[in-house]
Amino acid sequence: MSQTAPVKSSDYKSEVKPVWCPGCGDYHVLLSITKAFAALQLPSEDVAVISGIGCSSRLPAYLDCYGFHGVHGRALPLGTGLKVARPDLTVLVAGGDGDGFSIGGNHFLHACRRNIDLTYVVMNNRVYGMTKGQPSPTTEPDWDSALSPGGTGLSPFHPLVIALASGANFVARAFSGDIKGTTGMLIEAIEHPGFSFVEVLSPCVTFRPDQRGWKNAVHPAPVEATDDPARAARRIMSDDGFNIGVLYRGTRSAYDLSRAEAGEVGEFDRMFEI
Ligand code: SF4
Ligand code: MG
């Protein structure tokens, strides 16, 4: 009788060497993702990681599983389409705050609302890193930089609360430097039914060197996760932005993908059958 070897996190490491700046938080997120896949004993042929554009969206290239590096802001529609066509796969969508909340913002709302069984990981560094440091939707209004002298004065997008209001079924905030905690949250997010959203505070040491201080600012959320979205939203709106942990575990059932097979998607598939 043949025995399958246990999956190790190193099995998920591709031959492509990351080009992120030394010290970038995304290295730790990559490691946490491989550890989560290994902890769940997911064979790499059953996993797909989909991204958009940006520093963190390079992630699929560094993983030895199925992946797709899409276009800016379109990671969630790609991940949704893949999950509908191949419900057997574990689909993880990854990217940054610029990609996900600016051009991809509308897709974010509707992915939460549809509640398809996906995990969305956003490495939030409150800046567009790859294009040299423009303010992103999550940048603080008073962040002063060469490209935003005196700050933008704009109210930041609040991804966790917007995810709750839009119907996400699992909401967590992690810190990239906390590999054990991030791995645990990713495991839970992947296992939780429906749309799971994990915001990872992941410092951009090049354009936001101030974020090196995040390691001292983060702290565990003082209370257990709730299944009441209004309560979770109130807590998140009034916290200091550095509460780490699972903040909301919803009880909605994931979208029933057999409806897609029985309806228009199945029909469309059959039209193009070769
Ligand atoms: Fe990371 Fe910032 Fe460098 Fe991009 S620019 S790789 S986000 S440190
Ligand atoms: Mg960013």
CSV table of N, CA and C in Angstrom, one decimal, residues 18 22 28 37 58 80-81 128 147 150 177 184 190 203 207 211 217 232 252 261 264:
chain,number,residue,atom,x,y,z
A,18,PRO,N,12.1,35.7,-4.1
A,18,PRO,CA,11.4,36.9,-3.9
A,18,PRO,C,12.3,38.1,-4.2
A,22,PRO,N,14.6,43.9,1.4
A,22,PRO,CA,15.0,43.3,2.7
A,22,PRO,C,14.2,43.9,3.8
A,28,HIS,N,7.2,37.4,5.6
A,28,HIS,CA,6.6,36.7,6.7
A,28,HIS,C,5.2,36.2,6.3
A,37,PHE,N,-1.0,26.1,4.8
A,37,PHE,CA,-1.3,25.0,3.8
A,37,PHE,C,-0.7,23.6,4.3
A,58,ARG,N,2.9,39.7,-6.0
A,58,ARG,CA,3.9,38.8,-6.6
A,58,ARG,C,3.9,37.4,-6.0
A,80,THR,N,-13.1,34.2,-7.8
A,80,THR,CA,-14.5,33.8,-7.7
A,80,THR,C,-14.8,32.9,-8.9
A,81,GLY,N,-14.3,33.3,-10.1
A,81,GLY,CA,-14.6,32.4,-11.3
A,81,GLY,C,-13.9,31.1,-11.2
A,128,TYR,N,1.0,52.6,-1.7
A,128,TYR,CA,1.3,51.9,-3.0
A,128,TYR,C,2.9,51.7,-3.0
A,147,LEU,N,5.2,62.7,-2.3
A,147,LEU,CA,4.1,62.7,-3.3
A,147,LEU,C,2.7,63.1,-2.7
A,150,GLY,N,2.1,67.4,3.1
A,150,GLY,CA,1.1,67.8,4.1
A,150,GLY,C,0.0,66.8,4.3
A,177,GLY,N,4.7,40.1,11.4
A,177,GLY,CA,5.8,39.6,12.2
A,177,GLY,C,5.4,38.5,13.2
A,184,GLY,N,-2.2,30.7,12.3
A,184,GLY,CA,-3.4,30.2,12.9
A,184,GLY,C,-4.6,30.8,12.3
A,190,ILE,N,-9.3,29.6,6.2
A,190,ILE,CA,-9.5,28.7,5.1
A,190,ILE,C,-10.6,27.7,5.4
A,203,PRO,N,4.4,45.7,7.1
A,203,PRO,CA,5.1,47.0,6.9
A,203,PRO,C,5.8,47.0,5.6
A,207,PHE,N,9.0,52.6,1.9
A,207,PHE,CA,8.3,53.9,1.8
A,207,PHE,C,7.6,54.3,3.1
A,211,GLN,N,6.6,52.3,9.9
A,211,GLN,CA,5.8,51.1,10.2
A,211,GLN,C,6.7,50.0,10.9
A,217,ALA,N,3.4,48.2,18.5
A,217,ALA,CA,2.0,48.8,18.6
A,217,ALA,C,1.0,47.7,18.7
A,232,ALA,N,-19.2,43.5,16.3
A,232,ALA,CA,-17.9,43.5,15.8
A,232,ALA,C,-17.5,44.8,15.1
A,252,ARG,N,-23.3,32.5,8.5
A,252,ARG,CA,-23.9,32.3,7.2
A,252,ARG,C,-23.4,31.0,6.5
A,261,GLU,N,-23.7,25.6,-11.1
A,261,GLU,CA,-23.6,24.5,-12.0
A,261,GLU,C,-25.0,24.2,-12.7
A,264,GLU,N,-26.8,29.4,-15.0
A,264,GLU,CA,-26.2,30.0,-16.1
A,264,GLU,C,-24.8,29.6,-16.4
